[in-house]
Amino acid sequence: MTDTTSPALRTALAYYQAWTGHDLDRAMSYIADDIVCDAPAGRLQGAAAYRGFMGPFVQILRAAKLIAAFGDDRLAVIIYDTETVPVPSAPGAECLTVADGKIIYSRFVFDRAPFDAARKAPA
Amino acid sequence: MTDTTSPALRTALAYYQAWTGHDLDRAMSYIADDIVCDAPAGRLQGAAAYRGFMGPFVQILRAAKLIAAFGDDRLAVIIYDTETVPVPSAPGAECLTVADGKIIYSRFVFDRAPFDAARKAPA
């Protein structure tokens, strides 16, 4: 499952360990300056936009559990469940394209519905 | 990317080709009778419940494109984008546990938000 002979997966797992460990600076060290990320709300372009997307999520993150991780020379996939302050189980999947140890493209899949519902719920 | 030496991935890709080809019966032939699927709306138990989940989706499916596919002996991951009647781009990720050529467990990740929004939009 965690085939670390894949260079892309090594980078993906280092990135995953960093952000799930609440170390956003370290996570961003694996993100290319010109990353393109297709996230549920639309396309993010550049490391600053990506940090603006991940930062708030890392702040509400309580725990994460890796479900699966695979990779080859340039592509890695990680699927995990997260426990967050508003949503007890929020699984996500990331398909990451890696070049020279940096993530240059990300397809990010998660369900926004429970986060939208939590925002609308009475406090 | 499509490492067909993985028996789990062979099953996952056959299942994926079937449902993206609108052949729900053939897709269901890869689903174990007692499948458990953790989907965004909650846990589905059994092939009938799974068919009730996939059937309506296959009906609104216009096209699908595989983004990544990996697997090992028992686990496969597929990530794809779909074009559907209400939502032009609806990516999904499935992490599938396979035994004896049948999918026995599925963790299914996609964003319900655009489907919810399309349902609420004026006709």
PDB file of N, CA and C in Angstrom, chain B residues 8 14 32-33 44-45 58 63 71 73 78 90 93 96 103-104 106:
ATOM      1  N   ALA B   8      -6.676  -6.775  -7.542  1.00  0.00           N
ATOM      2  CA  ALA B   8      -7.734  -5.869  -7.068  1.00  0.00           C
ATOM      3  C   ALA B   8      -8.006  -4.796  -8.116  1.00  0.00           C
ATOM      4  N   ALA B  14     -12.507  -3.235 -14.282  1.00  0.00           N
ATOM      5  CA  ALA B  14     -13.629  -3.880 -14.981  1.00  0.00           C
ATOM      6  C   ALA B  14     -14.953  -3.284 -14.489  1.00  0.00           C
ATOM      7  N   ALA B  32     -19.791  -7.554  -4.348  1.00  0.00           N
ATOM      8  CA  ALA B  32     -20.174  -8.657  -3.459  1.00  0.00           C
ATOM      9  C   ALA B  32     -21.578  -8.432  -2.909  1.00  0.00           C
ATOM     10  N   ASP B  33     -22.296  -9.518  -2.693  1.00  0.00           N
ATOM     11  CA  ASP B  33     -23.663  -9.419  -2.160  1.00  0.00           C
ATOM     12  C   ASP B  33     -23.689  -8.650  -0.846  1.00  0.00           C
ATOM     13  N   LEU B  44     -23.717   2.282   3.208  1.00  0.00           N
ATOM     14  CA  LEU B  44     -24.631   1.433   2.445  1.00  0.00           C
ATOM     15  C   LEU B  44     -24.249  -0.008   2.720  1.00  0.00           C
ATOM     16  N   GLN B  45     -25.247  -0.870   2.945  1.00  0.00           N
ATOM     17  CA  GLN B  45     -24.950  -2.273   3.213  1.00  0.00           C
ATOM     18  C   GLN B  45     -25.714  -3.176   2.264  1.00  0.00           C
ATOM     19  N   VAL B  58     -25.610   6.530 -12.655  1.00  0.00           N
ATOM     20  CA  VAL B  58     -25.327   6.049 -14.012  1.00  0.00           C
ATOM     21  C   VAL B  58     -26.321   6.662 -15.013  1.00  0.00           C
ATOM     22  N   ALA B  63     -20.299  11.278 -19.346  1.00  0.00           N
ATOM     23  CA  ALA B  63     -18.951  10.842 -19.730  1.00  0.00           C
ATOM     24  C   ALA B  63     -18.106  10.696 -18.478  1.00  0.00           C
ATOM     25  N   GLY B  71      -3.297  -0.246  -7.571  1.00  0.00           N
ATOM     26  CA  GLY B  71      -3.798  -1.331  -6.748  1.00  0.00           C
ATOM     27  C   GLY B  71      -2.698  -2.257  -6.280  1.00  0.00           C
ATOM     28  N   ASP B  73      -2.612  -6.379  -3.965  1.00  0.00           N
ATOM     29  CA  ASP B  73      -3.319  -7.660  -3.894  1.00  0.00           C
ATOM     30  C   ASP B  73      -4.801  -7.506  -3.558  1.00  0.00           C
ATOM     31  N   ILE B  78      -9.307   4.144  -7.568  1.00  0.00           N
ATOM     32  CA  ILE B  78      -9.555   4.789  -8.858  1.00  0.00           C
ATOM     33  C   ILE B  78     -10.029   6.216  -8.595  1.00  0.00           C
ATOM     34  N   ALA B  90     -17.698  16.426 -12.059  1.00  0.00           N
ATOM     35  CA  ALA B  90     -17.936  15.853 -10.728  1.00  0.00           C
ATOM     36  C   ALA B  90     -16.938  14.732 -10.503  1.00  0.00           C
ATOM     37  N   ALA B  93     -13.544   9.555  -6.159  1.00  0.00           N
ATOM     38  CA  ALA B  93     -12.463   8.634  -5.805  1.00  0.00           C
ATOM     39  C   ALA B  93     -13.075   7.447  -5.085  1.00  0.00           C
ATOM     40  N   LEU B  96     -11.277   0.616  -3.066  1.00  0.00           N
ATOM     41  CA  LEU B  96     -12.040  -0.626  -3.129  1.00  0.00           C
ATOM     42  C   LEU B  96     -11.229  -1.789  -2.569  1.00  0.00           C
ATOM     43  N   ILE B 103     -15.879  -6.795  -5.163  1.00  0.00           N
ATOM     44  CA  ILE B 103     -15.631  -5.653  -4.284  1.00  0.00           C
ATOM     45  C   ILE B 103     -16.440  -5.854  -3.006  1.00  0.00           C
ATOM     46  N   ILE B 104     -15.720  -5.969  -1.888  1.00  0.00           N
ATOM     47  CA  ILE B 104     -16.401  -6.254  -0.615  1.00  0.00           C
ATOM     48  C   ILE B 104     -16.524  -5.010   0.259  1.00  0.00           C
ATOM     49  N   SER B 106     -16.058  -0.521   0.002  1.00  0.00           N
ATOM     50  CA  SER B 106     -15.766   0.662  -0.796  1.00  0.00           C
ATOM     51  C   SER B 106     -15.813   1.903   0.066  1.00  0.00           C
TER      52      SER B 106
END
